[in-house]
Short mmCIF file of C-alpha atoms and ligand atoms in Angstrom, two decimals:
data_model
loop_
_atom_site.label_atom_id
_atom_site.label_comp_id
_atom_site.label_asym_id
_atom_site.label_seq_id
_atom_site.Cartn_x
_atom_site.Cartn_y
_atom_site.Cartn_z
CA MET A 400 -5.10 21.13 8.82
CA ALA A 401 -8.67 20.71 7.52
CA THR A 402 -10.60 17.83 9.04
CA SER A 403 -13.29 17.39 6.45
CA ALA A 404 -13.49 16.01 2.94
CA ALA A 405 -16.19 18.60 2.15
CA PRO A 406 -13.83 21.12 0.43
CA TYR A 407 -12.68 18.33 -1.93
CA LEU A 408 -16.14 17.35 -3.22
CA PRO A 409 -16.53 17.98 -6.97
CA ASP A 410 -19.50 19.80 -8.48
CA ASP A 411 -20.26 16.75 -10.60
CA ARG A 412 -21.45 14.10 -8.17
CA SER A 413 -21.19 11.07 -10.48
CA LEU A 414 -19.26 8.13 -9.02
CA ASP A 415 -16.41 8.53 -11.51
CA SER A 416 -15.98 12.17 -10.72
CA LEU A 417 -16.26 11.54 -6.96
CA ALA A 418 -13.62 8.79 -7.18
CA ALA A 419 -11.27 11.06 -9.13
CA ALA A 420 -11.69 13.89 -6.62
CA ALA A 421 -11.28 11.54 -3.63
CA SER A 422 -7.93 10.38 -5.00
CA SER A 423 -6.43 13.71 -3.96
CA CYS A 424 -8.39 14.21 -0.73
CA HIS A 425 -6.38 15.73 2.12
CA GLY A 426 -9.45 16.19 4.31
CA CYS A 427 -7.65 14.56 7.25
CA SER A 428 -4.08 13.41 7.77
CA LEU A 429 -4.58 9.73 6.87
CA TYR A 430 -3.61 10.33 3.23
CA LYS A 431 -0.01 10.96 4.34
CA ASP A 432 0.88 7.36 5.21
CA ALA A 433 -1.58 5.44 3.04
CA SER A 434 -0.56 4.34 -0.48
CA GLN A 435 -3.73 5.65 -2.07
CA THR A 436 -7.39 6.52 -1.57
CA VAL A 437 -9.53 3.39 -1.77
CA PHE A 438 -12.86 4.57 -3.11
CA GLY A 439 -15.97 2.39 -3.41
CA HIS A 440 -16.27 -0.13 -6.19
CA GLY A 441 -19.06 -2.09 -7.82
CA ARG A 442 -22.23 -1.66 -9.76
CA PRO A 443 -23.03 2.07 -9.99
CA ASP A 444 -26.76 1.40 -9.52
CA ALA A 445 -26.37 -1.48 -7.10
CA PRO A 446 -29.43 -2.34 -5.01
CA ILE A 447 -27.13 -3.30 -2.11
CA MET A 448 -24.39 -1.06 -0.74
CA LEU A 449 -21.95 -2.70 1.67
CA VAL A 450 -20.05 -0.30 3.93
CA GLY A 451 -16.97 -1.43 5.85
CA GLU A 452 -14.67 0.46 8.17
CA GLN A 453 -11.58 1.36 6.16
CA PRO A 454 -9.32 -0.35 3.61
CA GLY A 455 -6.90 -2.90 5.03
CA ASP A 456 -3.35 -3.66 3.99
CA ARG A 457 -4.27 -5.47 0.74
CA GLU A 458 -6.91 -2.92 -0.18
CA ASP A 459 -4.37 -0.12 0.32
CA VAL A 460 -1.98 -1.86 -2.09
CA GLU A 461 -4.57 -2.83 -4.69
CA GLY A 462 -6.76 0.27 -4.45
CA LEU A 463 -9.99 -1.72 -4.15
CA PRO A 464 -12.22 -2.43 -1.14
CA PHE A 465 -12.59 -5.92 0.32
CA VAL A 466 -9.87 -7.75 -1.60
CA GLY A 467 -8.08 -9.14 1.50
CA PRO A 468 -9.05 -11.80 4.08
CA ALA A 469 -12.17 -9.95 5.29
CA GLY A 470 -13.26 -9.54 1.69
CA ARG A 471 -12.87 -13.26 1.03
CA LEU A 472 -15.03 -14.09 4.03
CA LEU A 473 -17.56 -11.49 2.95
CA ALA A 474 -17.70 -13.01 -0.55
CA ARG A 475 -18.41 -16.45 0.94
CA ALA A 476 -21.09 -15.05 3.27
CA LEU A 477 -22.78 -13.19 0.39
CA ASP A 478 -22.87 -16.43 -1.55
CA ASP A 479 -24.33 -18.29 1.44
CA ALA A 480 -26.93 -15.52 1.83
CA GLY A 481 -27.91 -15.83 -1.85
CA ILE A 482 -26.61 -12.37 -2.75
CA ASP A 483 -24.94 -12.00 -6.14
CA PRO A 484 -21.84 -9.81 -5.58
CA GLU A 485 -22.55 -8.22 -8.96
CA LEU A 486 -25.57 -6.60 -7.29
CA THR A 487 -23.43 -4.85 -4.70
CA TYR A 488 -21.42 -1.67 -4.41
CA GLN A 489 -18.71 -2.04 -1.78
CA THR A 490 -17.14 0.85 0.07
CA ASN A 491 -15.84 2.01 3.44
CA ALA A 492 -16.63 4.70 6.00
CA VAL A 493 -13.00 5.87 5.76
CA LYS A 494 -11.15 5.81 2.45
CA HIS A 495 -7.52 5.59 3.63
CA PHE A 496 -5.76 2.77 5.47
CA LYS A 497 -4.76 3.73 9.02
CA PHE A 498 -1.99 1.64 10.51
CA THR A 499 1.04 1.46 12.76
CA ARG A 500 4.23 -0.38 11.86
CA LYS A 501 5.28 -3.35 13.94
CA GLN A 502 9.06 -3.31 14.38
CA GLY A 503 9.21 -1.01 11.41
CA LYS A 504 7.82 -3.70 9.10
CA ARG A 505 4.34 -5.22 9.19
CA ARG A 506 1.53 -2.72 8.98
CA ILE A 507 -1.02 -3.21 11.74
CA HIS A 508 -4.55 -1.88 11.28
CA GLN A 509 -5.59 0.94 13.59
CA LYS A 510 -9.20 1.91 14.16
CA PRO A 511 -10.00 5.32 12.67
CA SER A 512 -10.86 8.03 15.17
CA ARG A 513 -14.29 9.65 15.30
CA THR A 514 -12.74 12.81 13.80
CA GLU A 515 -11.44 10.81 10.83
CA VAL A 516 -14.78 9.05 10.33
CA VAL A 517 -16.63 12.38 10.39
CA ALA A 518 -14.04 13.97 8.06
CA CYS A 519 -14.55 11.18 5.51
CA GLN A 520 -18.35 11.01 5.81
CA PRO A 521 -19.05 13.43 2.89
CA TRP A 522 -17.62 10.83 0.45
CA LEU A 523 -19.86 8.11 1.84
CA LEU A 524 -22.97 10.29 1.73
CA CYS A 525 -22.20 11.25 -1.88
CA GLU A 526 -21.76 7.59 -2.78
CA ILE A 527 -25.17 6.81 -1.27
CA GLU A 528 -26.75 9.68 -3.22
CA ALA A 529 -25.08 8.54 -6.46
CA VAL A 530 -25.81 4.80 -6.16
CA ARG A 531 -29.25 5.15 -4.53
CA PRO A 532 -29.17 1.61 -3.11
CA GLU A 533 -32.32 -0.08 -1.87
CA VAL A 534 -30.44 -1.27 1.20
CA ILE A 535 -27.22 -0.23 2.92
CA VAL A 536 -25.45 -2.88 4.98
CA CYS A 537 -23.16 -1.43 7.66
CA LEU A 538 -20.39 -3.93 8.37
CA GLY A 539 -19.28 -3.24 11.94
CA ALA A 540 -19.51 -0.37 14.40
CA THR A 541 -17.48 2.21 12.47
CA ALA A 542 -19.73 2.07 9.41
CA ALA A 543 -22.88 1.84 11.53
CA GLN A 544 -21.91 4.80 13.70
CA SER A 545 -20.90 6.89 10.69
CA LEU A 546 -24.44 6.61 9.34
CA LEU A 547 -26.58 5.92 12.41
CA GLY A 548 -24.83 7.98 15.09
CA THR A 549 -22.36 7.29 17.88
CA ALA A 550 -25.01 5.94 20.24
CA PHE A 551 -25.77 3.09 17.82
CA ARG A 552 -24.80 -0.37 19.09
CA VAL A 553 -24.49 -3.18 16.54
CA THR A 554 -24.91 -5.81 19.27
CA ALA A 555 -28.31 -4.36 20.23
CA HIS A 556 -29.70 -3.78 16.73
CA ARG A 557 -27.94 -6.11 14.30
CA GLY A 558 -30.14 -7.47 11.54
CA GLU A 559 -32.94 -4.94 12.20
CA VAL A 560 -34.29 -2.98 9.26
CA LEU A 561 -33.59 0.69 9.97
CA HIS A 562 -33.58 4.06 8.22
CA LEU A 563 -31.01 6.82 7.82
CA PRO A 564 -31.46 9.48 10.49
CA VAL A 565 -33.07 12.69 9.24
CA ASP A 566 -30.20 14.85 10.52
CA LEU A 567 -27.94 13.37 7.82
CA ASP A 568 -29.97 15.50 5.42
CA MET A 569 -29.75 12.93 2.63
CA HIS A 570 -31.50 13.36 -0.69
CA VAL A 571 -32.19 9.81 -1.76
CA GLU A 572 -35.46 8.66 -3.27
CA PRO A 573 -36.69 6.07 -2.52
CA GLU A 574 -35.22 6.10 0.95
CA PRO A 575 -32.77 3.23 1.46
CA ARG A 576 -33.21 0.74 4.26
CA VAL A 577 -30.23 0.21 6.55
CA VAL A 578 -29.14 -3.02 8.20
CA ALA A 579 -26.14 -3.26 10.53
CA THR A 580 -24.14 -6.36 11.28
CA VAL A 581 -20.71 -7.33 12.52
CA HIS A 582 -17.55 -6.71 10.52
CA PRO A 583 -16.36 -9.77 8.56
CA SER A 584 -12.86 -9.39 10.04
CA ALA A 585 -14.37 -10.13 13.48
CA ILE A 586 -15.26 -13.57 12.11
CA VAL A 587 -11.90 -13.98 10.36
CA ARG A 588 -10.24 -13.38 13.75
CA ASP A 589 -12.73 -15.47 15.73
CA ARG A 590 -10.92 -18.49 17.21
CA SER A 591 -13.75 -19.36 19.61
CA GLU A 592 -15.86 -22.49 19.51
CA ARG A 593 -18.79 -20.26 18.49
CA ARG A 594 -17.15 -19.25 15.21
CA GLN A 595 -19.53 -21.29 13.02
CA GLU A 596 -22.54 -19.92 14.90
CA ASN A 597 -21.20 -16.37 14.61
CA TYR A 598 -20.64 -16.86 10.89
CA ALA A 599 -24.20 -18.21 10.51
CA SER A 600 -25.60 -15.13 12.31
CA PHE A 601 -23.62 -12.89 9.96
CA VAL A 602 -25.14 -14.71 6.97
CA ASP A 603 -28.61 -14.35 8.56
CA ASP A 604 -28.09 -10.58 8.85
CA LEU A 605 -27.12 -10.42 5.18
CA ARG A 606 -30.26 -12.43 4.34
CA SER A 607 -32.38 -9.99 6.27
CA ALA A 608 -30.78 -7.13 4.30
CA ARG A 609 -31.62 -8.96 1.08
CA SER A 610 -35.24 -9.71 1.94
CA GLY A 611 -37.68 -7.38 0.25
CA LEU A 612 -35.26 -6.25 -2.45
CA ALA A 613 -36.99 -5.77 -5.77
CA ALA A 614 -34.34 -7.30 -8.04
CA VAL A 615 -32.56 -9.97 -6.01
N1 URA B 778 -12.03 -4.08 6.06
C1 URA B 778 -12.88 -3.08 5.72
O1 URA B 778 -13.62 -2.55 6.53
N2 URA B 778 -12.89 -2.69 4.46
C2 URA B 778 -12.13 -3.23 3.54
O2 URA B 778 -12.21 -2.78 2.39
C3 URA B 778 -11.27 -4.26 3.91
C4 URA B 778 -11.23 -4.68 5.18
#
Protein backbone atom coordinates (compact mmCIF):
# COMPACT_ATOMS: atom_id res chain seq x y z
CA MET A 1 0.00 0.00 0.00
CA ALA A 2 1.49 3.34 -1.08
CA THR A 3 1.55 6.02 1.59
CA SER A 4 1.90 9.10 -0.54
CA ALA A 5 -0.33 11.09 -2.83
CA ALA A 6 2.72 11.90 -4.99
CA PRO A 7 2.06 9.17 -7.63
CA TYR A 8 -1.46 10.60 -8.15
CA LEU A 9 -0.40 14.18 -8.93
CA PRO A 10 -1.34 15.24 -12.48
CA ASP A 11 1.09 16.91 -14.87
CA ASP A 12 -1.26 19.87 -15.15
CA ARG A 13 -1.14 21.57 -11.76
CA SER A 14 -4.22 23.80 -12.16
CA LEU A 15 -6.70 23.59 -9.28
CA ASP A 16 -9.35 21.94 -11.46
CA SER A 17 -6.98 19.28 -12.65
CA LEU A 18 -5.60 18.73 -9.12
CA ALA A 19 -9.14 18.36 -7.74
CA ALA A 20 -10.04 15.86 -10.46
CA ALA A 21 -6.91 13.79 -9.80
CA ALA A 22 -7.40 13.94 -6.01
CA SER A 23 -10.87 12.47 -6.40
CA SER A 24 -9.29 9.09 -7.15
CA CYS A 25 -6.33 9.34 -4.75
CA HIS A 26 -5.45 6.08 -3.00
CA GLY A 27 -2.25 7.50 -1.53
CA CYS A 28 -3.19 6.19 1.92
CA SER A 29 -6.00 3.97 3.15
CA LEU A 30 -8.40 6.74 4.27
CA TYR A 31 -10.19 6.73 0.89
CA LYS A 32 -11.65 3.30 1.71
CA ASP A 33 -14.13 4.43 4.37
CA ALA A 34 -14.69 8.05 3.37
CA SER A 35 -17.54 8.96 0.99
CA GLN A 36 -15.34 11.11 -1.21
CA THR A 37 -12.22 13.25 -1.44
CA VAL A 38 -12.90 16.73 -0.11
CA PHE A 39 -10.58 19.00 -2.05
CA GLY A 40 -10.08 22.71 -1.35
CA HIS A 41 -12.67 25.21 -2.43
CA GLY A 42 -12.80 28.95 -2.97
CA ARG A 43 -11.31 31.70 -5.02
CA PRO A 44 -8.52 30.24 -7.19
CA ASP A 45 -6.34 33.32 -6.65
CA ALA A 46 -7.40 33.95 -3.06
CA PRO A 47 -5.08 36.15 -1.00
CA ILE A 48 -5.93 34.09 2.09
CA MET A 49 -5.70 30.30 2.26
CA LEU A 50 -7.28 28.66 5.30
CA VAL A 51 -6.03 25.17 6.09
CA GLY A 52 -7.91 22.89 8.48
CA GLU A 53 -7.22 19.35 9.62
CA GLN A 54 -9.50 17.09 7.60
CA PRO A 55 -13.12 17.11 6.43
CA GLY A 56 -15.69 16.31 9.10
CA ASP A 57 -18.92 14.35 8.79
CA ARG A 58 -20.85 17.07 6.90
CA GLU A 59 -17.92 17.88 4.66
CA ASP A 60 -17.57 14.19 3.77
CA VAL A 61 -21.24 14.09 2.75
CA GLU A 62 -21.29 17.40 0.88
CA GLY A 63 -17.81 17.21 -0.63
CA LEU A 64 -16.86 20.73 0.48
CA PRO A 65 -14.59 21.93 3.29
CA PHE A 66 -15.95 23.78 6.32
CA VAL A 67 -19.68 23.34 5.78
CA GLY A 68 -20.40 21.85 9.24
CA PRO A 69 -20.37 23.34 12.77
CA ALA A 70 -16.66 24.29 12.68
CA GLY A 71 -17.23 25.97 9.33
CA ARG A 72 -20.12 28.00 10.71
CA LEU A 73 -17.98 29.23 13.59
CA LEU A 74 -15.16 29.98 11.18
CA ALA A 75 -17.52 32.02 8.97
CA ARG A 76 -18.61 34.09 11.98
CA ALA A 77 -15.00 34.62 13.10
CA LEU A 78 -13.95 35.70 9.59
CA ASP A 79 -16.78 38.22 9.60
CA ASP A 80 -15.75 39.50 13.04
CA ALA A 81 -12.14 39.78 11.79
CA GLY A 82 -13.27 41.79 8.76
CA ILE A 83 -12.30 39.09 6.27
CA ASP A 84 -14.58 38.62 3.27
CA PRO A 85 -14.96 34.84 2.79
CA GLU A 86 -14.93 35.47 -0.96
CA LEU A 87 -11.24 36.34 -0.54
CA THR A 88 -10.41 32.93 0.89
CA TYR A 89 -9.56 29.49 -0.40
CA GLN A 90 -10.43 26.84 2.18
CA THR A 91 -8.82 23.44 2.36
CA ASN A 92 -7.49 20.77 4.71
CA ALA A 93 -4.18 19.07 5.46
CA VAL A 94 -5.89 15.70 4.85
CA LYS A 95 -8.52 15.31 2.15
CA HIS A 96 -10.51 12.32 3.47
CA PHE A 97 -12.66 12.05 6.60
CA LYS A 98 -11.17 9.68 9.19
CA PHE A 99 -13.65 8.32 11.69
CA THR A 100 -14.76 5.44 13.87
CA ARG A 101 -18.38 4.33 14.24
CA LYS A 102 -20.05 4.62 17.60
CA GLN A 103 -22.28 1.59 18.17
CA GLY A 104 -22.18 1.04 14.45
CA LYS A 105 -23.98 4.33 13.79
CA ARG A 106 -22.65 7.83 14.46
CA ARG A 107 -19.35 8.60 12.84
CA ILE A 108 -16.83 10.00 15.31
CA HIS A 109 -13.91 12.06 14.03
CA GLN A 110 -10.47 10.54 14.49
CA LYS A 111 -7.28 12.56 14.28
CA PRO A 112 -5.24 11.66 11.20
CA SER A 113 -1.89 10.01 11.89
CA ARG A 114 1.40 11.65 10.97
CA THR A 115 1.77 9.11 8.14
CA GLU A 116 -1.61 10.16 6.71
CA VAL A 117 -0.77 13.86 7.01
CA VAL A 118 2.55 13.34 5.24
CA ALA A 119 0.90 11.15 2.57
CA CYS A 120 -1.63 13.91 1.80
CA GLN A 121 0.85 16.81 1.94
CA PRO A 122 1.59 16.82 -1.84
CA TRP A 123 -2.02 17.95 -2.51
CA LEU A 124 -1.71 20.81 -0.03
CA LEU A 125 1.64 21.96 -1.42
CA CYS A 126 0.22 21.90 -4.96
CA GLU A 127 -2.78 23.94 -3.81
CA ILE A 128 -0.43 26.53 -2.31
CA GLU A 129 1.58 26.67 -5.54
CA ALA A 130 -1.59 27.02 -7.63
CA VAL A 131 -3.37 29.64 -5.48
CA ARG A 132 -0.24 31.58 -4.45
CA PRO A 133 -1.93 33.11 -1.41
CA GLU A 134 -0.44 36.11 0.36
CA VAL A 135 -1.11 34.45 3.69
CA ILE A 136 -1.79 30.88 4.80
CA VAL A 137 -3.74 30.44 8.02
CA CYS A 138 -3.16 27.07 9.69
CA LEU A 139 -6.22 26.18 11.74
CA GLY A 140 -4.99 23.87 14.49
CA ALA A 141 -1.97 21.67 15.10
CA THR A 142 -2.47 19.21 12.24
CA ALA A 143 -2.40 21.92 9.57
CA ALA A 144 0.38 23.82 11.32
CA GLN A 145 2.57 20.73 11.70
CA SER A 146 1.95 19.66 8.10
CA LEU A 147 3.48 22.92 6.90
CA LEU A 148 5.73 24.03 9.76
CA GLY A 149 7.05 20.72 11.08
CA THR A 150 6.20 18.39 13.96
CA ALA A 151 8.06 20.48 16.52
CA PHE A 152 5.72 23.42 15.89
CA ARG A 153 3.44 24.29 18.82
CA VAL A 154 0.37 26.43 18.11
CA THR A 155 0.13 27.44 21.78
CA ALA A 156 3.66 28.92 21.67
CA HIS A 157 3.43 30.68 18.30
CA ARG A 158 -0.21 31.40 17.52
CA GLY A 159 -0.83 34.70 15.75
CA GLU A 160 2.85 35.18 14.85
CA VAL A 161 3.73 35.96 11.26
CA LEU A 162 5.91 33.10 10.00
CA HIS A 163 7.29 31.68 6.76
CA LEU A 164 7.21 28.26 5.14
CA PRO A 165 10.33 26.28 6.02
CA VAL A 166 12.87 26.03 3.19
CA ASP A 167 12.93 22.23 3.33
CA LEU A 168 9.39 22.16 1.92
CA ASP A 169 11.03 23.20 -1.35
CA MET A 170 8.07 25.35 -2.39
CA HIS A 171 8.06 27.42 -5.55
CA VAL A 172 5.79 30.31 -4.66
CA GLU A 173 6.53 33.91 -5.54
CA PRO A 174 6.00 36.11 -3.62
CA GLU A 175 6.55 33.94 -0.60
CA PRO A 176 3.36 33.57 1.47
CA ARG A 177 3.26 34.50 5.12
CA VAL A 178 1.98 31.84 7.51
CA VAL A 179 -0.08 32.37 10.65
CA ALA A 180 -1.17 29.53 12.93
CA THR A 181 -4.11 29.57 15.28
CA VAL A 182 -6.41 27.13 17.03
CA HIS A 183 -8.91 24.97 15.18
CA PRO A 184 -12.46 26.40 15.15
CA SER A 185 -13.84 23.08 16.41
CA ALA A 186 -11.87 23.63 19.64
CA ILE A 187 -14.06 26.69 20.21
CA VAL A 188 -17.23 24.89 19.11
CA ARG A 189 -16.48 22.26 21.78
CA ASP A 190 -15.36 24.77 24.42
CA ARG A 191 -17.81 24.68 27.34
CA SER A 192 -15.52 26.62 29.69
CA GLU A 193 -16.19 30.06 31.10
CA ARG A 194 -13.32 31.31 28.92
CA ARG A 195 -15.13 30.47 25.69
CA GLN A 196 -15.81 34.10 24.74
CA GLU A 197 -12.20 35.05 25.47
CA ASN A 198 -10.94 32.08 23.46
CA TYR A 199 -13.20 33.04 20.57
CA ALA A 200 -11.91 36.64 20.75
CA SER A 201 -8.29 35.40 20.62
CA PHE A 202 -9.15 33.31 17.56
CA VAL A 203 -10.60 36.41 15.86
CA ASP A 204 -7.45 38.37 16.85
CA ASP A 205 -5.27 35.72 15.18
CA LEU A 206 -7.36 35.99 12.01
CA ARG A 207 -6.97 39.78 12.15
CA SER A 208 -3.22 39.43 12.42
CA ALA A 209 -3.28 37.15 9.35
CA ARG A 210 -5.27 39.81 7.51
CA SER A 211 -3.04 42.74 8.43
CA GLY A 212 -0.71 43.76 5.65
CA LEU A 213 -2.71 42.08 2.89
CA ALA A 214 -2.70 44.12 -0.29
CA ALA A 215 -6.35 43.66 -1.29
CA VAL A 216 -8.33 43.22 1.92
N1 LIG B 1 -12.70 20.58 10.31
C1 LIG B 1 -11.66 20.76 9.45
O1 LIG B 1 -10.50 20.77 9.83
N2 LIG B 1 -11.94 20.92 8.17
C2 LIG B 1 -13.16 20.93 7.70
O2 LIG B 1 -13.32 21.07 6.49
C3 LIG B 1 -14.22 20.75 8.61
C4 LIG B 1 -13.97 20.58 9.90
